[in-house]
Amino acid sequence: MVIIVKNIIAAVWLDTFSAWVDKIDGWVWGLPLVAAIFFVGILLTLALRFRHIANLFHAFESIFKGEKSHKGEISAFGALCTALSATVGTGNIVGVATAVGTGGPGALFWMEVSAFFGMATKYAEGLLAVKYREVLPDGRVLGGPFYYIEKGLGPKWKPLGVVFALFGVCVGLFGIGTISQVHGITSAVQGFSKAVGFGSDICFDVFGVSYSLPVILSGLVVTICTALVIIGGLKRISFVSSVVVPVMAIIYVGVCLVVLIANITKIPEAIAVIVRAAFDPQAVMGGAIGSMFIAVQRGVARGIFSNEAGLGSAPIAAAAAKTNEPARQGLVCMTGTFIDTIVICSMTGLVIVITGAWSPELKLEGVNITAEAFRRAFAFAGSWSGIASSFMLMSSLSLFAFTTILGWNYYSEKCLEYLVGSNRRRIVNVFRILYVLMIFIGPYFTLSAVWGISDIANGLMAFPNLVALVLLLPVTIKVSKDYFNSQAKAASDAEA
């Protein structure tokens, strides 16, 4: 009897908690924030006169240009991989599926639009991060939105930097960095274990809810691996990211390309559905009057969760790059949004729409939508299609999410150092323990609560950064103009 009452109380508590999270999520990601993200992205794009887009090829070239003699801790490539390790995660697989599942195919359109303008936002973030960074005598670099807020806008604006850092710690500890990532990993492992029929029937009660052995074990493995890597700090995180991120991205994009090529005749129809659903409320799931806004909201929310443009996270890694050219690092930083959303998220979204796995009739959510999409794509494998799709999804999602956990540990630690001082290592070590603990308990949150917490933390972190980007717009324009003019002159002299 006591056990029954205990389980009822636990279930009610979880339902109440999830309901409050959903309500706060709706407040934070209402019209003001969606409009603010679009406004800042459009403003920066127009102010830069699309010159950052025109220099996209140069941006990719700059990734591999060595600047070993310049100040910084890691290479431009290492900084990008660290940033990508934090951005290329569950948002690219689970986030896209969640956006389509709750906002319809039209959410993909708005995700791409927000990413296009988000490239200018990410460019400005990287530029300002390098311009206003601080290099310590021991070679360590301190930089990010809190520094360009304080040093760029003046000491009186420091409270805004403190607010950003506080939200940054929360995002890492309770949002993008831990709960949502490990939840995505364990869900994928659970799907694979069911496909192969191993261990999924062995369950244990946690907080009154039954969880399978694969979920518990995979959560424990991720916890241990994270602890082993974050002990080494930025250089170890950068090394792991530089190896894992390119490999995992190439493999995942390659698999998606195979699926899309095999269904190439369906691509035009899928694109038409996406565009039509973006503007026609009746074409979006639910068909309610506010459905179009739901598509916009879900697309932008999942987009910023995935590429983090406007969030202010990537400039923390960009500040550590070995470079003396703020604008060049801004361009490198910008490529992260292009790779993350315009390439990887687009691939996932098209596969989901082409296969019809997003259909409300299937009553699927989160990672299960993506799993169903690849199961249908691998239908030629017959009875092995479920196993093949589950394994591909599990391996991709696990690597994506694990590197995101590592990247966000670095981000949130830097936010904490800004709040307590860069020499308070004992506090940082305590934070690392808490970070690992949150990963350990992450699998036991409900899916809606997981994404709700992530959205709330994202939104609250974005506000201070967006304010700073607008106020520092004249600096961004001047530095960009000088750099682009010097590049044009150098090209002209080379031709002469």
PDB file of C-alpha atoms in Angstrom, residues 8-256:
ATOM      1  CA  ILE A   8       1.048   7.946  -7.107  1.00  0.00           C
ATOM      2  CA  ILE A   9       2.678  10.916  -5.356  1.00  0.00           C
ATOM      3  CA  ALA A  10       5.760  10.623  -7.599  1.00  0.00           C
ATOM      4  CA  ALA A  11       3.610  10.468 -10.740  1.00  0.00           C
ATOM      5  CA  VAL A  12       1.518  13.477  -9.681  1.00  0.00           C
ATOM      6  CA  TRP A  13       4.675  15.444  -8.853  1.00  0.00           C
ATOM      7  CA  LEU A  14       6.166  14.691 -12.269  1.00  0.00           C
ATOM      8  CA  ASP A  15       2.936  15.675 -14.049  1.00  0.00           C
ATOM      9  CA  THR A  16       2.673  18.920 -12.063  1.00  0.00           C
ATOM     10  CA  PHE A  17       6.322  19.740 -12.708  1.00  0.00           C
ATOM     11  CA  SER A  18       5.923  19.096 -16.441  1.00  0.00           C
ATOM     12  CA  ALA A  19       2.801  21.283 -16.555  1.00  0.00           C
ATOM     13  CA  TRP A  20       4.639  24.200 -14.942  1.00  0.00           C
ATOM     14  CA  VAL A  21       7.591  23.765 -17.269  1.00  0.00           C
ATOM     15  CA  ASP A  22       5.272  23.865 -20.301  1.00  0.00           C
ATOM     16  CA  LYS A  23       3.594  27.031 -18.999  1.00  0.00           C
ATOM     17  CA  ILE A  24       6.883  28.865 -18.358  1.00  0.00           C
ATOM     18  CA  ASP A  25       8.204  27.672 -21.726  1.00  0.00           C
ATOM     19  CA  GLY A  26       5.208  29.320 -23.406  1.00  0.00           C
ATOM     20  CA  TRP A  27       5.887  32.608 -21.603  1.00  0.00           C
ATOM     21  CA  VAL A  28       9.605  32.697 -22.405  1.00  0.00           C
ATOM     22  CA  TRP A  29       9.229  31.624 -26.039  1.00  0.00           C
ATOM     23  CA  GLY A  30       6.313  33.914 -26.769  1.00  0.00           C
ATOM     24  CA  LEU A  31       6.165  36.545 -29.486  1.00  0.00           C
ATOM     25  CA  PRO A  32       8.740  38.946 -27.892  1.00  0.00           C
ATOM     26  CA  LEU A  33      11.691  36.529 -27.997  1.00  0.00           C
ATOM     27  CA  VAL A  34      10.843  35.074 -31.415  1.00  0.00           C
ATOM     28  CA  ALA A  35      10.548  38.619 -32.784  1.00  0.00           C
ATOM     29  CA  ALA A  36      13.773  39.709 -31.048  1.00  0.00           C
ATOM     30  CA  ILE A  37      15.815  36.873 -32.569  1.00  0.00           C
ATOM     31  CA  PHE A  38      14.496  37.603 -36.048  1.00  0.00           C
ATOM     32  CA  PHE A  39      14.976  41.354 -35.581  1.00  0.00           C
ATOM     33  CA  VAL A  40      18.604  41.096 -34.455  1.00  0.00           C
ATOM     34  CA  GLY A  41      19.469  38.615 -37.216  1.00  0.00           C
ATOM     35  CA  ILE A  42      17.834  40.741 -39.924  1.00  0.00           C
ATOM     36  CA  LEU A  43      19.355  43.937 -38.507  1.00  0.00           C
ATOM     37  CA  LEU A  44      22.876  42.491 -38.532  1.00  0.00           C
ATOM     38  CA  THR A  45      22.416  40.959 -41.996  1.00  0.00           C
ATOM     39  CA  LEU A  46      21.333  44.289 -43.484  1.00  0.00           C
ATOM     40  CA  ALA A  47      23.957  46.277 -41.552  1.00  0.00           C
ATOM     41  CA  LEU A  48      26.686  43.975 -42.895  1.00  0.00           C
ATOM     42  CA  ARG A  49      25.159  44.285 -46.390  1.00  0.00           C
ATOM     43  CA  PHE A  50      25.327  40.498 -46.792  1.00  0.00           C
ATOM     44  CA  ARG A  51      29.137  40.708 -46.989  1.00  0.00           C
ATOM     45  CA  HIS A  52      29.483  37.870 -44.483  1.00  0.00           C
ATOM     46  CA  ILE A  53      27.413  35.663 -46.812  1.00  0.00           C
ATOM     47  CA  ALA A  54      29.525  36.728 -49.794  1.00  0.00           C
ATOM     48  CA  ASN A  55      32.610  35.631 -47.837  1.00  0.00           C
ATOM     49  CA  LEU A  56      31.257  32.182 -46.934  1.00  0.00           C
ATOM     50  CA  PHE A  57      33.915  30.411 -49.028  1.00  0.00           C
ATOM     51  CA  HIS A  58      36.625  32.535 -47.391  1.00  0.00           C
ATOM     52  CA  ALA A  59      35.104  31.602 -44.029  1.00  0.00           C
ATOM     53  CA  PHE A  60      35.627  27.896 -44.702  1.00  0.00           C
ATOM     54  CA  GLU A  61      39.174  28.616 -45.909  1.00  0.00           C
ATOM     55  CA  SER A  62      39.924  30.447 -42.659  1.00  0.00           C
ATOM     56  CA  ILE A  63      39.062  27.377 -40.592  1.00  0.00           C
ATOM     57  CA  PHE A  64      42.277  25.674 -41.641  1.00  0.00           C
ATOM     58  CA  LYS A  65      44.611  28.676 -41.719  1.00  0.00           C
ATOM     59  CA  GLY A  66      47.249  28.270 -39.040  1.00  0.00           C
ATOM     60  CA  GLU A  67      47.941  31.184 -36.715  1.00  0.00           C
ATOM     61  CA  LYS A  68      50.066  29.393 -34.143  1.00  0.00           C
ATOM     62  CA  SER A  69      52.105  32.486 -33.260  1.00  0.00           C
ATOM     63  CA  HIS A  70      49.041  34.501 -32.235  1.00  0.00           C
ATOM     64  CA  LYS A  71      47.513  34.716 -28.788  1.00  0.00           C
ATOM     65  CA  GLY A  72      44.979  32.085 -27.828  1.00  0.00           C
ATOM     66  CA  GLU A  73      44.684  28.563 -26.479  1.00  0.00           C
ATOM     67  CA  ILE A  74      43.471  26.509 -29.457  1.00  0.00           C
ATOM     68  CA  SER A  75      43.429  26.736 -33.269  1.00  0.00           C
ATOM     69  CA  ALA A  76      40.539  28.223 -35.242  1.00  0.00           C
ATOM     70  CA  PHE A  77      39.668  24.665 -36.271  1.00  0.00           C
ATOM     71  CA  GLY A  78      39.747  23.537 -32.645  1.00  0.00           C
ATOM     72  CA  ALA A  79      37.555  26.474 -31.594  1.00  0.00           C
ATOM     73  CA  LEU A  80      35.035  25.659 -34.339  1.00  0.00           C
ATOM     74  CA  CYS A  81      34.989  21.966 -33.423  1.00  0.00           C
ATOM     75  CA  THR A  82      34.512  22.848 -29.762  1.00  0.00           C
ATOM     76  CA  ALA A  83      31.618  25.119 -30.738  1.00  0.00           C
ATOM     77  CA  LEU A  84      30.204  22.480 -33.092  1.00  0.00           C
ATOM     78  CA  SER A  85      30.572  19.850 -30.391  1.00  0.00           C
ATOM     79  CA  ALA A  86      28.174  21.930 -28.318  1.00  0.00           C
ATOM     80  CA  THR A  87      25.781  22.757 -31.170  1.00  0.00           C
ATOM     81  CA  VAL A  88      25.698  19.518 -33.179  1.00  0.00           C
ATOM     82  CA  GLY A  89      23.739  17.383 -30.748  1.00  0.00           C
ATOM     83  CA  THR A  90      20.269  16.071 -30.044  1.00  0.00           C
ATOM     84  CA  GLY A  91      18.849  19.246 -31.590  1.00  0.00           C
ATOM     85  CA  ASN A  92      19.902  17.982 -35.021  1.00  0.00           C
ATOM     86  CA  ILE A  93      18.077  14.677 -34.625  1.00  0.00           C
ATOM     87  CA  VAL A  94      15.564  14.837 -31.775  1.00  0.00           C
ATOM     88  CA  GLY A  95      15.051  18.616 -31.943  1.00  0.00           C
ATOM     89  CA  VAL A  96      14.152  18.598 -35.630  1.00  0.00           C
ATOM     90  CA  ALA A  97      11.752  15.711 -35.060  1.00  0.00           C
ATOM     91  CA  THR A  98      10.172  17.521 -32.112  1.00  0.00           C
ATOM     92  CA  ALA A  99       9.762  20.695 -34.182  1.00  0.00           C
ATOM     93  CA  VAL A 100       8.024  18.825 -36.998  1.00  0.00           C
ATOM     94  CA  GLY A 101       5.996  16.703 -34.592  1.00  0.00           C
ATOM     95  CA  THR A 102       4.586  19.698 -32.693  1.00  0.00           C
ATOM     96  CA  GLY A 103       4.684  22.457 -35.315  1.00  0.00           C
ATOM     97  CA  GLY A 104       4.255  20.513 -38.537  1.00  0.00           C
ATOM     98  CA  PRO A 105       6.590  20.464 -41.579  1.00  0.00           C
ATOM     99  CA  GLY A 106       6.363  24.266 -41.758  1.00  0.00           C
ATOM    100  CA  ALA A 107       8.572  24.468 -38.677  1.00  0.00           C
ATOM    101  CA  LEU A 108      11.478  23.345 -40.888  1.00  0.00           C
ATOM    102  CA  PHE A 109      11.033  26.386 -43.118  1.00  0.00           C
ATOM    103  CA  TRP A 110      11.201  28.786 -40.183  1.00  0.00           C
ATOM    104  CA  MET A 111      14.165  26.900 -38.768  1.00  0.00           C
ATOM    105  CA  GLU A 112      16.054  27.526 -42.026  1.00  0.00           C
ATOM    106  CA  VAL A 113      15.022  31.193 -42.141  1.00  0.00           C
ATOM    107  CA  SER A 114      16.195  31.743 -38.571  1.00  0.00           C
ATOM    108  CA  ALA A 115      19.484  29.993 -39.424  1.00  0.00           C
ATOM    109  CA  PHE A 116      20.077  32.206 -42.484  1.00  0.00           C
ATOM    110  CA  PHE A 117      19.761  35.383 -40.437  1.00  0.00           C
ATOM    111  CA  GLY A 118      21.400  33.616 -37.515  1.00  0.00           C
ATOM    112  CA  MET A 119      24.625  33.398 -39.511  1.00  0.00           C
ATOM    113  CA  ALA A 120      25.010  37.170 -39.141  1.00  0.00           C
ATOM    114  CA  THR A 121      24.254  36.877 -35.438  1.00  0.00           C
ATOM    115  CA  LYS A 122      26.881  34.169 -34.966  1.00  0.00           C
ATOM    116  CA  TYR A 123      29.383  36.198 -37.010  1.00  0.00           C
ATOM    117  CA  ALA A 124      28.925  39.230 -34.752  1.00  0.00           C
ATOM    118  CA  GLU A 125      29.257  37.075 -31.633  1.00  0.00           C
ATOM    119  CA  GLY A 126      32.578  35.585 -32.765  1.00  0.00           C
ATOM    120  CA  LEU A 127      33.937  38.977 -33.827  1.00  0.00           C
ATOM    121  CA  LEU A 128      33.104  40.670 -30.523  1.00  0.00           C
ATOM    122  CA  ALA A 129      34.394  37.709 -28.503  1.00  0.00           C
ATOM    123  CA  VAL A 130      37.906  38.023 -29.960  1.00  0.00           C
ATOM    124  CA  LYS A 131      37.931  41.828 -29.890  1.00  0.00           C
ATOM    125  CA  TYR A 132      37.073  42.087 -26.198  1.00  0.00           C
ATOM    126  CA  ARG A 133      38.714  38.940 -24.846  1.00  0.00           C
ATOM    127  CA  GLU A 134      41.256  38.980 -22.041  1.00  0.00           C
ATOM    128  CA  VAL A 135      44.488  36.961 -22.191  1.00  0.00           C
ATOM    129  CA  LEU A 136      45.933  36.058 -18.776  1.00  0.00           C
ATOM    130  CA  PRO A 137      49.701  35.908 -18.086  1.00  0.00           C
ATOM    131  CA  ASP A 138      49.565  32.101 -18.010  1.00  0.00           C
ATOM    132  CA  GLY A 139      48.135  32.052 -21.554  1.00  0.00           C
ATOM    133  CA  ARG A 140      44.557  31.236 -20.603  1.00  0.00           C
ATOM    134  CA  VAL A 141      41.887  33.231 -22.406  1.00  0.00           C
ATOM    135  CA  LEU A 142      38.768  34.744 -20.886  1.00  0.00           C
ATOM    136  CA  GLY A 143      36.098  35.771 -23.347  1.00  0.00           C
ATOM    137  CA  GLY A 144      32.476  35.609 -24.313  1.00  0.00           C
ATOM    138  CA  PRO A 145      29.335  37.753 -24.109  1.00  0.00           C
ATOM    139  CA  PHE A 146      29.935  38.689 -20.468  1.00  0.00           C
ATOM    140  CA  TYR A 147      33.274  40.233 -21.461  1.00  0.00           C
ATOM    141  CA  TYR A 148      32.067  42.107 -24.530  1.00  0.00           C
ATOM    142  CA  ILE A 149      29.124  43.330 -22.466  1.00  0.00           C
ATOM    143  CA  GLU A 150      31.381  44.625 -19.689  1.00  0.00           C
ATOM    144  CA  LYS A 151      34.333  45.848 -21.780  1.00  0.00           C
ATOM    145  CA  GLY A 152      32.412  46.921 -24.879  1.00  0.00           C
ATOM    146  CA  LEU A 153      29.478  48.656 -23.217  1.00  0.00           C
ATOM    147  CA  GLY A 154      31.313  49.767 -20.076  1.00  0.00           C
ATOM    148  CA  PRO A 155      31.427  48.737 -16.380  1.00  0.00           C
ATOM    149  CA  LYS A 156      27.906  50.028 -15.720  1.00  0.00           C
ATOM    150  CA  TRP A 157      26.606  47.237 -17.956  1.00  0.00           C
ATOM    151  CA  LYS A 158      28.345  44.508 -15.940  1.00  0.00           C
ATOM    152  CA  PRO A 159      25.062  43.417 -14.266  1.00  0.00           C
ATOM    153  CA  LEU A 160      23.828  42.393 -17.724  1.00  0.00           C
ATOM    154  CA  GLY A 161      26.956  40.278 -18.138  1.00  0.00           C
ATOM    155  CA  VAL A 162      26.337  38.718 -14.736  1.00  0.00           C
ATOM    156  CA  VAL A 163      22.763  37.872 -15.744  1.00  0.00           C
ATOM    157  CA  PHE A 164      24.035  36.226 -18.932  1.00  0.00           C
ATOM    158  CA  ALA A 165      26.612  34.203 -16.981  1.00  0.00           C
ATOM    159  CA  LEU A 166      23.975  33.058 -14.475  1.00  0.00           C
ATOM    160  CA  PHE A 167      21.693  31.859 -17.241  1.00  0.00           C
ATOM    161  CA  GLY A 168      24.700  30.286 -18.973  1.00  0.00           C
ATOM    162  CA  VAL A 169      25.422  28.179 -15.909  1.00  0.00           C
ATOM    163  CA  CYS A 170      21.745  27.153 -15.784  1.00  0.00           C
ATOM    164  CA  VAL A 171      21.658  26.253 -19.494  1.00  0.00           C
ATOM    165  CA  GLY A 172      24.714  24.041 -19.094  1.00  0.00           C
ATOM    166  CA  LEU A 173      23.642  22.454 -15.831  1.00  0.00           C
ATOM    167  CA  PHE A 174      19.906  22.012 -16.389  1.00  0.00           C
ATOM    168  CA  GLY A 175      19.294  22.422 -20.126  1.00  0.00           C
ATOM    169  CA  ILE A 176      21.272  21.874 -23.312  1.00  0.00           C
ATOM    170  CA  GLY A 177      24.414  20.610 -21.619  1.00  0.00           C
ATOM    171  CA  THR A 178      23.140  17.715 -19.561  1.00  0.00           C
ATOM    172  CA  ILE A 179      19.529  16.596 -19.283  1.00  0.00           C
ATOM    173  CA  SER A 180      18.386  16.822 -22.899  1.00  0.00           C
ATOM    174  CA  GLN A 181      21.566  15.231 -24.275  1.00  0.00           C
ATOM    175  CA  VAL A 182      21.731  12.197 -21.992  1.00  0.00           C
ATOM    176  CA  HIS A 183      17.964  11.771 -22.351  1.00  0.00           C
ATOM    177  CA  GLY A 184      18.426  11.601 -26.124  1.00  0.00           C
ATOM    178  CA  ILE A 185      21.228   9.048 -25.797  1.00  0.00           C
ATOM    179  CA  THR A 186      19.319   6.747 -23.457  1.00  0.00           C
ATOM    180  CA  SER A 187      16.185   6.948 -25.615  1.00  0.00           C
ATOM    181  CA  ALA A 188      18.205   5.890 -28.675  1.00  0.00           C
ATOM    182  CA  VAL A 189      19.853   3.045 -26.748  1.00  0.00           C
ATOM    183  CA  GLN A 190      16.421   1.944 -25.543  1.00  0.00           C
ATOM    184  CA  GLY A 191      15.178   1.882 -29.140  1.00  0.00           C
ATOM    185  CA  PHE A 192      18.135  -0.220 -30.276  1.00  0.00           C
ATOM    186  CA  SER A 193      17.768  -2.667 -27.370  1.00  0.00           C
ATOM    187  CA  LYS A 194      14.111  -3.195 -28.310  1.00  0.00           C
ATOM    188  CA  ALA A 195      15.058  -3.766 -31.952  1.00  0.00           C
ATOM    189  CA  VAL A 196      17.568  -6.487 -31.065  1.00  0.00           C
ATOM    190  CA  GLY A 197      15.486  -7.829 -28.170  1.00  0.00           C
ATOM    191  CA  PHE A 198      18.179  -7.454 -25.534  1.00  0.00           C
ATOM    192  CA  GLY A 199      17.599  -6.156 -22.014  1.00  0.00           C
ATOM    193  CA  SER A 200      14.598  -3.938 -22.720  1.00  0.00           C
ATOM    194  CA  ASP A 201      12.330  -6.226 -20.677  1.00  0.00           C
ATOM    195  CA  ILE A 202      14.487  -5.885 -17.536  1.00  0.00           C
ATOM    196  CA  CYS A 203      13.121  -2.862 -15.681  1.00  0.00           C
ATOM    197  CA  PHE A 204      13.640  -0.998 -12.417  1.00  0.00           C
ATOM    198  CA  ASP A 205      11.504   1.622 -10.672  1.00  0.00           C
ATOM    199  CA  VAL A 206      12.994   5.128 -10.407  1.00  0.00           C
ATOM    200  CA  PHE A 207      10.858   7.900  -8.852  1.00  0.00           C
ATOM    201  CA  GLY A 208       7.811   5.684  -9.291  1.00  0.00           C
ATOM    202  CA  VAL A 209       8.451   5.192 -13.018  1.00  0.00           C
ATOM    203  CA  SER A 210       9.753   2.012 -14.637  1.00  0.00           C
ATOM    204  CA  TYR A 211      13.010   2.281 -16.638  1.00  0.00           C
ATOM    205  CA  SER A 212      14.745  -0.468 -18.588  1.00  0.00           C
ATOM    206  CA  LEU A 213      18.230  -1.757 -17.886  1.00  0.00           C
ATOM    207  CA  PRO A 214      19.693  -0.298 -21.154  1.00  0.00           C
ATOM    208  CA  VAL A 215      18.500   3.193 -20.138  1.00  0.00           C
ATOM    209  CA  ILE A 216      20.102   2.937 -16.704  1.00  0.00           C
ATOM    210  CA  LEU A 217      23.369   1.423 -17.976  1.00  0.00           C
ATOM    211  CA  SER A 218      23.778   3.856 -20.893  1.00  0.00           C
ATOM    212  CA  GLY A 219      23.181   6.781 -18.543  1.00  0.00           C
ATOM    213  CA  LEU A 220      25.890   5.440 -16.254  1.00  0.00           C
ATOM    214  CA  VAL A 221      28.372   4.956 -19.133  1.00  0.00           C
ATOM    215  CA  VAL A 222      27.827   8.518 -20.404  1.00  0.00           C
ATOM    216  CA  THR A 223      28.302   9.824 -16.868  1.00  0.00           C
ATOM    217  CA  ILE A 224      31.645   8.043 -16.449  1.00  0.00           C
ATOM    218  CA  CYS A 225      32.968   9.029 -19.903  1.00  0.00           C
ATOM    219  CA  THR A 226      32.048  12.675 -19.305  1.00  0.00           C
ATOM    220  CA  ALA A 227      33.844  12.737 -15.972  1.00  0.00           C
ATOM    221  CA  LEU A 228      37.014  11.313 -17.555  1.00  0.00           C
ATOM    222  CA  VAL A 229      37.114  13.936 -20.330  1.00  0.00           C
ATOM    223  CA  ILE A 230      36.170  17.139 -18.485  1.00  0.00           C
ATOM    224  CA  ILE A 231      38.969  16.578 -15.985  1.00  0.00           C
ATOM    225  CA  GLY A 232      41.376  17.559 -18.795  1.00  0.00           C
ATOM    226  CA  GLY A 233      39.739  20.956 -19.392  1.00  0.00           C
ATOM    227  CA  LEU A 234      39.552  22.853 -22.700  1.00  0.00           C
ATOM    228  CA  LYS A 235      42.485  21.193 -24.483  1.00  0.00           C
ATOM    229  CA  ARG A 236      41.180  17.675 -23.893  1.00  0.00           C
ATOM    230  CA  ILE A 237      37.643  18.712 -24.857  1.00  0.00           C
ATOM    231  CA  SER A 238      39.010  20.411 -27.997  1.00  0.00           C
ATOM    232  CA  PHE A 239      41.078  17.330 -28.903  1.00  0.00           C
ATOM    233  CA  VAL A 240      38.155  14.928 -28.513  1.00  0.00           C
ATOM    234  CA  SER A 241      35.862  17.298 -30.418  1.00  0.00           C
ATOM    235  CA  SER A 242      38.361  17.790 -33.270  1.00  0.00           C
ATOM    236  CA  VAL A 243      38.449  14.023 -33.796  1.00  0.00           C
ATOM    237  CA  VAL A 244      34.829  13.053 -33.186  1.00  0.00           C
ATOM    238  CA  VAL A 245      32.859  15.997 -34.650  1.00  0.00           C
ATOM    239  CA  PRO A 246      34.130  15.814 -38.275  1.00  0.00           C
ATOM    240  CA  VAL A 247      33.825  12.020 -38.385  1.00  0.00           C
ATOM    241  CA  MET A 248      30.325  11.861 -36.932  1.00  0.00           C
ATOM    242  CA  ALA A 249      29.065  14.731 -39.101  1.00  0.00           C
ATOM    243  CA  ILE A 250      30.405  13.163 -42.313  1.00  0.00           C
ATOM    244  CA  ILE A 251      28.929   9.737 -41.505  1.00  0.00           C
ATOM    245  CA  TYR A 252      25.508  11.115 -40.559  1.00  0.00           C
ATOM    246  CA  VAL A 253      25.289  13.452 -43.551  1.00  0.00           C
ATOM    247  CA  GLY A 254      26.476  10.597 -45.778  1.00  0.00           C
ATOM    248  CA  VAL A 255      23.688   8.285 -44.596  1.00  0.00           C
ATOM    249  CA  CYS A 256      21.097  11.045 -45.033  1.00  0.00           C
TER     250      CYS A 256
END
